[in-house]
Every structure is written in C-alpha cells, then in structure tokens.
Amino acid sequence: MTTTTSSGNPAGESGGIYVIAAHPHWRDSRVNRRMLAAARAVPGVEVCDLYGSYPDFAIDVEAEQARLAKARLVVLVHPIQWYSMPALQKLWVDDVLSYGWAYGPGGTALQGKDFWLVATTGSPESSYHPQNYHRYFFDAFLPPYEQTAALCGMRFLPPLIFYGARSADEAEVMAHVETYAQRLGSYPDWPEIEEIDACIACPVPEADRPADMGQVVSSTFHSAMTRSIASIPAANEARNSDNDGNREGTA
C-alpha cells in the first residue's frame, strides 16, 4: 500500500516539492496531521506518508529516489522524538540517501536542491535552554540534519519549528499550519533564500569508504553456503559407511 499523493503540477516541473511526512501515531497528532493534509492541498507538491506507505518498514528505495530526483525542494515533516526523527524517517535516510547516489563518488543526484526541516516538539521553547530540563537551545540538535543536507550537496533552509504542540491553543496551531502551507505554495520565492549561501562542498574520498559491506557479507555467505553444499555428499558417504559398519558389527 502506498499513500504517496500528488497535487496540481507534477513534481518534476520547476519548483517541484517532495514532502516526506513521518508520524508513528497520526491519530494522536495535533499539528503534523494537519500539516500533512495542508501539503496535499498545495499544487505542485508530492506528499509521502511514510508510516502509511511502509507499515512493514520495507522502503521502496528506487521509488523514493525517483521522487527525490524530480523535486527541487525536499521537506521532512515530523515530530521530534528523543532529540531526533522517528524511527522510520531515520531508516528512510539510511536506505534512500545511499553512497554513490546521494553522496560520495558519483553521488550527485541531490546536489543543488533545497532541504527544509519542518518539525514539532512536545515541550515548549523555554524548555530548550541551558537552565531548563533539555539543557540546550534547540539549535544544538540541528547539526545532524544540516550535515546530512551538506553531505548530499543540498542547501539547508531555515527550519520551521512548532514548539509545545501538546499544549498550544487552537489559534496557534491554525496559524502555524497556514504559514507552512503558504511557504510551500510560494517556494522558491522566499525572501531569505537569496541571502543563504550555496551549500559547501563535502566530497568523500573513495579511500575513506571501504568496499560495500553488503556485497562483502553476501559474497562471504555465498562462499560459505557453496562450501557447505559441496561437503554434503562427502558427509553422507562417510555417515553411510559408519552406519554400515555398525550394522555389520551388531548383526
């Protein structure tokens, strides 16, 4: 089953946007669920509900890469969970942004695109402070997102964060969702974009990346299975010989 939807112009056209929304419990969401619906109503936006599309966590890497390749702006929408992204969103990053495709030698598929994080927190902004229980300003948790974009040659746009999603009043939620939809609809005509520098180059030398471990493991497993299968006839012959001797000795 897939819950990836397109609205208006195809994402392959200029200004195409791909929104990847991840929430483990949409029914309990106050803000992300509304942002998911709002994105689906914006022309030129393709939206993927990760947990709806891949409930078994078996991500269609080729399909996801094809959608990313067509888009000009890539948007991650999710609640912050343990100072990071939900599990399926992390798996999506691990599987889809692969070496040789998204980064490293030959990995230029995402270069020049824009990356936008749209996230919510359960606790208020004041809790992200050195003198409060989260101990850091929220910006301290952004480097993994920013560096992921940089490694892929993408420009990291200023994140849109909604704090205190659990306790915010209805007017605040509605205003945030409207701002989010307006930003999607007006991209790339954002005033601040002209002031954001292009992404710095982060080339990965081939020497820093060993042979693909998946291939190594597969090769090792295949070799071991071949040896194991080849040894079966000899083992059977030896066992049959022992059994015959036992039968003869006890006759």
PDB file of C-alpha atoms in Angstrom:
ATOM      1  CA  MET A   1       0.000   0.000   0.000  1.00  0.00           C
ATOM      2  CA  THR A   2       1.199   3.493  -0.727  1.00  0.00           C
ATOM      3  CA  THR A   3      -0.119   6.809   0.487  1.00  0.00           C
ATOM      4  CA  THR A   4       2.072   8.996  -1.678  1.00  0.00           C
ATOM      5  CA  THR A   5      -0.040  11.677  -3.344  1.00  0.00           C
ATOM      6  CA  SER A   6       0.497  14.415  -5.895  1.00  0.00           C
ATOM      7  CA  SER A   7      -1.399  17.671  -6.221  1.00  0.00           C
ATOM      8  CA  GLY A   8      -1.528  20.011  -9.164  1.00  0.00           C
ATOM      9  CA  ASN A   9       1.526  20.183 -11.387  1.00  0.00           C
ATOM     10  CA  PRO A  10       3.846  17.199 -11.359  1.00  0.00           C
ATOM     11  CA  ALA A  11       6.819  17.497  -9.020  1.00  0.00           C
ATOM     12  CA  GLY A  12       9.187  17.261 -11.955  1.00  0.00           C
ATOM     13  CA  GLU A  13       8.349  20.806 -13.036  1.00  0.00           C
ATOM     14  CA  SER A  14      10.210  23.869 -11.803  1.00  0.00           C
ATOM     15  CA  GLY A  15       9.516  24.393  -8.116  1.00  0.00           C
ATOM     16  CA  GLY A  16       8.530  20.750  -7.577  1.00  0.00           C
ATOM     17  CA  ILE A  17       8.362  19.786  -3.914  1.00  0.00           C
ATOM     18  CA  TYR A  18       8.567  16.384  -2.243  1.00  0.00           C
ATOM     19  CA  VAL A  19       7.254  16.244   1.338  1.00  0.00           C
ATOM     20  CA  ILE A  20       8.177  13.196   3.421  1.00  0.00           C
ATOM     21  CA  ALA A  21       5.928  13.155   6.492  1.00  0.00           C
ATOM     22  CA  ALA A  22       6.543  10.719   9.328  1.00  0.00           C
ATOM     23  CA  HIS A  23       4.436  10.239  12.436  1.00  0.00           C
ATOM     24  CA  PRO A  24       4.111   6.847  14.180  1.00  0.00           C
ATOM     25  CA  HIS A  25       0.645   7.700  15.540  1.00  0.00           C
ATOM     26  CA  TRP A  26      -1.235  10.031  13.213  1.00  0.00           C
ATOM     27  CA  ARG A  27      -4.422   9.632  15.224  1.00  0.00           C
ATOM     28  CA  ASP A  28      -2.735  11.275  18.215  1.00  0.00           C
ATOM     29  CA  SER A  29      -1.223  14.139  16.215  1.00  0.00           C
ATOM     30  CA  ARG A  30      -2.455  17.699  16.723  1.00  0.00           C
ATOM     31  CA  VAL A  31      -0.171  19.533  14.316  1.00  0.00           C
ATOM     32  CA  ASN A  32       1.628  17.130  11.970  1.00  0.00           C
ATOM     33  CA  ARG A  33      -1.630  15.561  10.809  1.00  0.00           C
ATOM     34  CA  ARG A  34      -2.928  18.972   9.755  1.00  0.00           C
ATOM     35  CA  MET A  35       0.337  19.802   8.004  1.00  0.00           C
ATOM     36  CA  LEU A  36       0.091  16.526   6.098  1.00  0.00           C
ATOM     37  CA  ALA A  37      -3.378  17.464   4.874  1.00  0.00           C
ATOM     38  CA  ALA A  38      -2.318  21.034   4.090  1.00  0.00           C
ATOM     39  CA  ALA A  39       0.625  19.882   1.968  1.00  0.00           C
ATOM     40  CA  ARG A  40      -1.628  17.604  -0.062  1.00  0.00           C
ATOM     41  CA  ALA A  41      -3.747  20.615  -0.987  1.00  0.00           C
ATOM     42  CA  VAL A  42      -0.849  22.680  -2.370  1.00  0.00           C
ATOM     43  CA  PRO A  43      -0.351  22.487  -6.165  1.00  0.00           C
ATOM     44  CA  GLY A  44       2.980  21.079  -7.296  1.00  0.00           C
ATOM     45  CA  VAL A  45       3.580  19.170  -4.061  1.00  0.00           C
ATOM     46  CA  GLU A  46       4.075  15.415  -3.858  1.00  0.00           C
ATOM     47  CA  VAL A  47       3.491  14.013  -0.381  1.00  0.00           C
ATOM     48  CA  CYS A  48       4.532  10.700   1.148  1.00  0.00           C
ATOM     49  CA  ASP A  49       3.071   9.492   4.438  1.00  0.00           C
ATOM     50  CA  LEU A  50       5.953   7.212   5.428  1.00  0.00           C
ATOM     51  CA  TYR A  51       4.141   5.180   8.076  1.00  0.00           C
ATOM     52  CA  GLY A  52       1.131   4.784   5.819  1.00  0.00           C
ATOM     53  CA  SER A  53       3.210   3.819   2.783  1.00  0.00           C
ATOM     54  CA  TYR A  54       5.650   1.477   4.514  1.00  0.00           C
ATOM     55  CA  PRO A  55       3.957  -0.049   7.574  1.00  0.00           C
ATOM     56  CA  ASP A  56       6.307  -3.038   7.306  1.00  0.00           C
ATOM     57  CA  PHE A  57       9.359  -0.709   7.157  1.00  0.00           C
ATOM     58  CA  ALA A  58      10.244  -2.147   3.708  1.00  0.00           C
ATOM     59  CA  ILE A  59      11.052   1.097   1.906  1.00  0.00           C
ATOM     60  CA  ASP A  60      10.914   1.153  -1.889  1.00  0.00           C
ATOM     61  CA  VAL A  61      14.310   2.776  -2.375  1.00  0.00           C
ATOM     62  CA  GLU A  62      14.102   3.106  -6.161  1.00  0.00           C
ATOM     63  CA  ALA A  63      10.691   4.794  -5.997  1.00  0.00           C
ATOM     64  CA  GLU A  64      11.840   7.185  -3.298  1.00  0.00           C
ATOM     65  CA  GLN A  65      14.991   8.087  -5.181  1.00  0.00           C
ATOM     66  CA  ALA A  66      12.959   8.740  -8.331  1.00  0.00           C
ATOM     67  CA  ARG A  67      10.718  11.168  -6.428  1.00  0.00           C
ATOM     68  CA  LEU A  68      13.705  12.922  -4.898  1.00  0.00           C
ATOM     69  CA  ALA A  69      15.398  13.239  -8.276  1.00  0.00           C
ATOM     70  CA  LYS A  70      12.361  15.099  -9.659  1.00  0.00           C
ATOM     71  CA  ALA A  71      11.988  17.503  -6.763  1.00  0.00           C
ATOM     72  CA  ARG A  72      13.651  20.846  -6.266  1.00  0.00           C
ATOM     73  CA  LEU A  73      12.742  21.130  -2.578  1.00  0.00           C
ATOM     74  CA  VAL A  74      12.822  18.164  -0.172  1.00  0.00           C
ATOM     75  CA  VAL A  75      10.842  18.601   3.045  1.00  0.00           C
ATOM     76  CA  LEU A  76      10.983  16.433   6.157  1.00  0.00           C
ATOM     77  CA  VAL A  77       7.912  16.789   8.370  1.00  0.00           C
ATOM     78  CA  HIS A  78       7.842  15.010  11.730  1.00  0.00           C
ATOM     79  CA  PRO A  79       7.672  15.354  15.499  1.00  0.00           C
ATOM     80  CA  ILE A  80      10.978  15.484  17.370  1.00  0.00           C
ATOM     81  CA  GLN A  81      11.392  12.216  19.272  1.00  0.00           C
ATOM     82  CA  TRP A  82      14.328  11.865  21.632  1.00  0.00           C
ATOM     83  CA  TYR A  83      16.021  14.867  20.024  1.00  0.00           C
ATOM     84  CA  SER A  84      15.860  13.310  16.583  1.00  0.00           C
ATOM     85  CA  MET A  85      13.484  11.940  13.966  1.00  0.00           C
ATOM     86  CA  PRO A  86      11.033   8.997  14.199  1.00  0.00           C
ATOM     87  CA  ALA A  87      12.484   5.544  13.544  1.00  0.00           C
ATOM     88  CA  LEU A  88      11.021   5.063  10.054  1.00  0.00           C
ATOM     89  CA  GLN A  89      12.237   8.503   8.978  1.00  0.00           C
ATOM     90  CA  LYS A  90      15.759   7.543  10.081  1.00  0.00           C
ATOM     91  CA  LEU A  91      15.516   4.277   8.163  1.00  0.00           C
ATOM     92  CA  TRP A  92      14.391   6.251   5.106  1.00  0.00           C
ATOM     93  CA  VAL A  93      17.513   8.412   5.375  1.00  0.00           C
ATOM     94  CA  ASP A  94      19.736   5.344   5.844  1.00  0.00           C
ATOM     95  CA  ASP A  95      18.302   3.433   2.882  1.00  0.00           C
ATOM     96  CA  VAL A  96      17.426   6.138   0.363  1.00  0.00           C
ATOM     97  CA  LEU A  97      20.352   8.558   0.723  1.00  0.00           C
ATOM     98  CA  SER A  98      22.807   5.911  -0.353  1.00  0.00           C
ATOM     99  CA  TYR A  99      26.527   6.132  -1.054  1.00  0.00           C
ATOM    100  CA  GLY A 100      27.224   6.636  -4.737  1.00  0.00           C
ATOM    101  CA  TRP A 101      23.755   8.100  -5.297  1.00  0.00           C
ATOM    102  CA  ALA A 102      23.243  10.864  -2.728  1.00  0.00           C
ATOM    103  CA  TYR A 103      26.864  11.370  -1.672  1.00  0.00           C
ATOM    104  CA  GLY A 104      30.386  10.130  -2.297  1.00  0.00           C
ATOM    105  CA  PRO A 105      31.953   9.467  -5.716  1.00  0.00           C
ATOM    106  CA  GLY A 106      29.207   9.662  -8.321  1.00  0.00           C
ATOM    107  CA  GLY A 107      26.624  10.600  -5.697  1.00  0.00           C
ATOM    108  CA  THR A 108      25.340  13.815  -7.223  1.00  0.00           C
ATOM    109  CA  ALA A 109      21.601  13.123  -7.523  1.00  0.00           C
ATOM    110  CA  LEU A 110      20.645  15.719  -4.892  1.00  0.00           C
ATOM    111  CA  GLN A 111      23.223  18.403  -5.498  1.00  0.00           C
ATOM    112  CA  GLY A 112      21.807  21.898  -5.822  1.00  0.00           C
ATOM    113  CA  LYS A 113      18.432  21.029  -4.288  1.00  0.00           C
ATOM    114  CA  ASP A 114      16.977  22.620  -1.148  1.00  0.00           C
ATOM    115  CA  PHE A 115      16.324  20.828   2.135  1.00  0.00           C
ATOM    116  CA  TRP A 116      13.722  22.056   4.633  1.00  0.00           C
ATOM    117  CA  LEU A 117      13.029  20.652   8.079  1.00  0.00           C
ATOM    118  CA  VAL A 118       9.516  21.191   9.449  1.00  0.00           C
ATOM    119  CA  ALA A 119       9.263  19.746  12.944  1.00  0.00           C
ATOM    120  CA  THR A 120       7.221  19.906  16.116  1.00  0.00           C
ATOM    121  CA  THR A 121       8.199  19.478  19.750  1.00  0.00           C
ATOM    122  CA  GLY A 122       6.016  18.315  22.594  1.00  0.00           C
ATOM    123  CA  SER A 123       7.556  20.664  25.132  1.00  0.00           C
ATOM    124  CA  PRO A 124       7.648  24.478  24.976  1.00  0.00           C
ATOM    125  CA  GLU A 125      10.511  26.507  23.529  1.00  0.00           C
ATOM    126  CA  SER A 126      11.530  27.676  27.015  1.00  0.00           C
ATOM    127  CA  SER A 127      12.437  24.084  27.919  1.00  0.00           C
ATOM    128  CA  TYR A 128      15.224  24.148  25.314  1.00  0.00           C
ATOM    129  CA  HIS A 129      17.549  26.262  27.424  1.00  0.00           C
ATOM    130  CA  PRO A 130      20.788  25.635  29.364  1.00  0.00           C
ATOM    131  CA  GLN A 131      18.916  26.362  32.591  1.00  0.00           C
ATOM    132  CA  ASN A 132      15.985  24.048  31.843  1.00  0.00           C
ATOM    133  CA  TYR A 133      15.456  20.302  31.516  1.00  0.00           C
ATOM    134  CA  HIS A 134      16.542  19.916  27.859  1.00  0.00           C
ATOM    135  CA  ARG A 135      19.813  21.703  28.773  1.00  0.00           C
ATOM    136  CA  TYR A 136      20.454  23.069  25.271  1.00  0.00           C
ATOM    137  CA  PHE A 137      18.907  25.544  22.899  1.00  0.00           C
ATOM    138  CA  PHE A 138      17.022  23.677  20.167  1.00  0.00           C
ATOM    139  CA  ASP A 139      19.630  24.681  17.569  1.00  0.00           C
ATOM    140  CA  ALA A 140      22.040  22.283  19.267  1.00  0.00           C
ATOM    141  CA  PHE A 141      20.044  19.352  17.872  1.00  0.00           C
ATOM    142  CA  LEU A 142      20.073  20.545  14.259  1.00  0.00           C
ATOM    143  CA  PRO A 143      23.650  19.688  13.117  1.00  0.00           C
ATOM    144  CA  PRO A 144      22.777  16.086  12.054  1.00  0.00           C
ATOM    145  CA  TYR A 145      20.079  17.459   9.721  1.00  0.00           C
ATOM    146  CA  GLU A 146      22.272  20.265   8.425  1.00  0.00           C
ATOM    147  CA  GLN A 147      25.248  17.997   7.805  1.00  0.00           C
ATOM    148  CA  THR A 148      23.093  15.366   6.079  1.00  0.00           C
ATOM    149  CA  ALA A 149      21.998  18.059   3.656  1.00  0.00           C
ATOM    150  CA  ALA A 150      25.569  19.287   3.226  1.00  0.00           C
ATOM    151  CA  LEU A 151      26.968  15.827   2.521  1.00  0.00           C
ATOM    152  CA  CYS A 152      24.381  15.463  -0.239  1.00  0.00           C
ATOM    153  CA  GLY A 153      25.194  18.879  -1.704  1.00  0.00           C
ATOM    154  CA  MET A 154      21.880  20.408  -0.635  1.00  0.00           C
ATOM    155  CA  ARG A 155      21.152  23.874   0.710  1.00  0.00           C
ATOM    156  CA  PHE A 156      19.796  23.762   4.266  1.00  0.00           C
ATOM    157  CA  LEU A 157      16.931  26.223   4.608  1.00  0.00           C
ATOM    158  CA  PRO A 158      15.940  27.746   7.977  1.00  0.00           C
ATOM    159  CA  PRO A 159      13.800  25.120   9.774  1.00  0.00           C
ATOM    160  CA  LEU A 160      10.183  25.747  10.682  1.00  0.00           C
ATOM    161  CA  ILE A 161       9.712  24.552  14.272  1.00  0.00           C
ATOM    162  CA  PHE A 162       6.478  24.493  16.229  1.00  0.00           C
ATOM    163  CA  TYR A 163       7.111  24.251  19.969  1.00  0.00           C
ATOM    164  CA  GLY A 164       4.748  22.885  22.576  1.00  0.00           C
ATOM    165  CA  ALA A 165       2.428  21.020  20.237  1.00  0.00           C
ATOM    166  CA  ARG A 166       0.691  19.291  23.136  1.00  0.00           C
ATOM    167  CA  SER A 167      -0.309  22.476  24.935  1.00  0.00           C
ATOM    168  CA  ALA A 168      -0.650  25.057  22.131  1.00  0.00           C
ATOM    169  CA  ASP A 169      -4.059  26.603  21.706  1.00  0.00           C
ATOM    170  CA  GLU A 170      -6.122  26.095  18.579  1.00  0.00           C
ATOM    171  CA  ALA A 171      -5.373  29.539  17.160  1.00  0.00           C
ATOM    172  CA  GLU A 172      -1.617  28.903  17.339  1.00  0.00           C
ATOM    173  CA  VAL A 173      -1.957  25.558  15.580  1.00  0.00           C
ATOM    174  CA  MET A 174      -4.093  27.004  12.791  1.00  0.00           C
ATOM    175  CA  ALA A 175      -1.707  29.921  12.262  1.00  0.00           C
ATOM    176  CA  HIS A 176       1.286  27.581  12.054  1.00  0.00           C
ATOM    177  CA  VAL A 177      -0.381  25.274   9.543  1.00  0.00           C
ATOM    178  CA  GLU A 178      -1.383  28.251   7.412  1.00  0.00           C
ATOM    179  CA  THR A 179       2.191  29.559   7.479  1.00  0.00           C
ATOM    180  CA  TYR A 180       3.503  26.156   6.465  1.00  0.00           C
ATOM    181  CA  ALA A 181       1.080  25.860   3.540  1.00  0.00           C
ATOM    182  CA  GLN A 182       1.828  29.410   2.427  1.00  0.00           C
ATOM    183  CA  ARG A 183       5.555  28.684   2.427  1.00  0.00           C
ATOM    184  CA  LEU A 184       5.077  25.564   0.344  1.00  0.00           C
ATOM    185  CA  GLY A 185       2.885  27.416  -2.120  1.00  0.00           C
ATOM    186  CA  SER A 186       5.278  30.347  -2.522  1.00  0.00           C
ATOM    187  CA  TYR A 187       8.512  28.364  -2.891  1.00  0.00           C
ATOM    188  CA  PRO A 188      11.055  29.291  -4.196  1.00  0.00           C
ATOM    189  CA  ASP A 189      10.024  32.938  -3.787  1.00  0.00           C
ATOM    190  CA  TRP A 190      11.200  33.209  -0.187  1.00  0.00           C
ATOM    191  CA  PRO A 191      12.969  36.500   0.596  1.00  0.00           C
ATOM    192  CA  GLU A 192      15.609  34.863   2.780  1.00  0.00           C
ATOM    193  CA  ILE A 193      16.676  32.322   0.144  1.00  0.00           C
ATOM    194  CA  GLU A 194      18.698  34.921  -1.724  1.00  0.00           C
ATOM    195  CA  GLU A 195      20.720  35.526   1.436  1.00  0.00           C
ATOM    196  CA  ILE A 196      21.524  31.853   2.063  1.00  0.00           C
ATOM    197  CA  ASP A 197      24.862  30.710   0.728  1.00  0.00           C
ATOM    198  CA  ALA A 198      25.051  27.715  -1.552  1.00  0.00           C
ATOM    199  CA  CYS A 199      25.963  24.505   0.212  1.00  0.00           C
ATOM    200  CA  ILE A 200      29.655  23.975   0.883  1.00  0.00           C
ATOM    201  CA  ALA A 201      31.235  21.018  -0.882  1.00  0.00           C
ATOM    202  CA  CYS A 202      31.738  17.914   1.257  1.00  0.00           C
ATOM    203  CA  PRO A 203      33.452  15.392  -1.053  1.00  0.00           C
ATOM    204  CA  VAL A 204      34.008  11.916   0.375  1.00  0.00           C
ATOM    205  CA  PRO A 205      37.312  10.361  -0.790  1.00  0.00           C
ATOM    206  CA  GLU A 206      36.961   6.807  -2.022  1.00  0.00           C
ATOM    207  CA  ALA A 207      39.758   5.794   0.347  1.00  0.00           C
ATOM    208  CA  ASP A 208      37.569   6.754   3.306  1.00  0.00           C
ATOM    209  CA  ARG A 209      34.862   4.310   2.301  1.00  0.00           C
ATOM    210  CA  PRO A 210      35.687   0.562   2.309  1.00  0.00           C
ATOM    211  CA  ALA A 211      34.150  -1.925  -0.101  1.00  0.00           C
ATOM    212  CA  ASP A 212      30.403  -2.178   0.228  1.00  0.00           C
ATOM    213  CA  MET A 213      29.812  -4.316   3.315  1.00  0.00           C
ATOM    214  CA  GLY A 214      26.558  -5.655   1.926  1.00  0.00           C
ATOM    215  CA  GLN A 215      28.407  -7.127  -1.010  1.00  0.00           C
ATOM    216  CA  VAL A 216      31.162  -8.448   1.264  1.00  0.00           C
ATOM    217  CA  VAL A 217      28.666 -10.157   3.558  1.00  0.00           C
ATOM    218  CA  SER A 218      26.711 -11.526   0.592  1.00  0.00           C
ATOM    219  CA  SER A 219      29.889 -12.861  -1.006  1.00  0.00           C
ATOM    220  CA  THR A 220      31.051 -14.436   2.251  1.00  0.00           C
ATOM    221  CA  PHE A 221      27.642 -16.029   2.836  1.00  0.00           C
ATOM    222  CA  HIS A 222      27.521 -17.355  -0.742  1.00  0.00           C
ATOM    223  CA  SER A 223      31.018 -18.807  -0.402  1.00  0.00           C
ATOM    224  CA  ALA A 224      30.172 -20.455   2.908  1.00  0.00           C
ATOM    225  CA  MET A 225      26.949 -21.917   1.527  1.00  0.00           C
ATOM    226  CA  THR A 226      28.785 -23.252  -1.528  1.00  0.00           C
ATOM    227  CA  ARG A 227      31.352 -24.981   0.649  1.00  0.00           C
ATOM    228  CA  SER A 228      28.622 -26.330   2.892  1.00  0.00           C
ATOM    229  CA  ILE A 229      26.592 -27.728  -0.010  1.00  0.00           C
ATOM    230  CA  ALA A 230      29.709 -29.238  -1.603  1.00  0.00           C
ATOM    231  CA  SER A 231      30.530 -31.067   1.626  1.00  0.00           C
ATOM    232  CA  ILE A 232      27.115 -32.733   1.939  1.00  0.00           C
ATOM    233  CA  PRO A 233      27.801 -35.687  -0.428  1.00  0.00           C
ATOM    234  CA  ALA A 234      31.084 -36.471   1.317  1.00  0.00           C
ATOM    235  CA  ALA A 235      29.474 -36.251   4.736  1.00  0.00           C
ATOM    236  CA  ASN A 236      26.621 -38.513   3.673  1.00  0.00           C
ATOM    237  CA  GLU A 237      29.039 -41.041   2.239  1.00  0.00           C
ATOM    238  CA  ALA A 238      31.050 -41.098   5.430  1.00  0.00           C
ATOM    239  CA  ARG A 239      27.933 -41.422   7.574  1.00  0.00           C
ATOM    240  CA  ASN A 240      26.582 -44.253   5.412  1.00  0.00           C
ATOM    241  CA  SER A 241      29.900 -46.037   5.713  1.00  0.00           C
ATOM    242  CA  ASP A 242      29.825 -45.730   9.503  1.00  0.00           C
ATOM    243  CA  ASN A 243      26.245 -46.953   9.642  1.00  0.00           C
ATOM    244  CA  ASP A 244      27.048 -49.953   7.502  1.00  0.00           C
ATOM    245  CA  GLY A 245      29.947 -50.838   9.772  1.00  0.00           C
ATOM    246  CA  ASN A 246      27.752 -50.559  12.840  1.00  0.00           C
ATOM    247  CA  ARG A 247      25.117 -52.775  11.320  1.00  0.00           C
ATOM    248  CA  GLU A 248      27.707 -55.354  10.394  1.00  0.00           C
ATOM    249  CA  GLY A 249      29.224 -55.327  13.840  1.00  0.00           C
ATOM    250  CA  THR A 250      25.909 -55.872  15.582  1.00  0.00           C
ATOM    251  CA  ALA A 251      24.475 -58.472  13.210  1.00  0.00           C
TER     252      ALA A 251
END
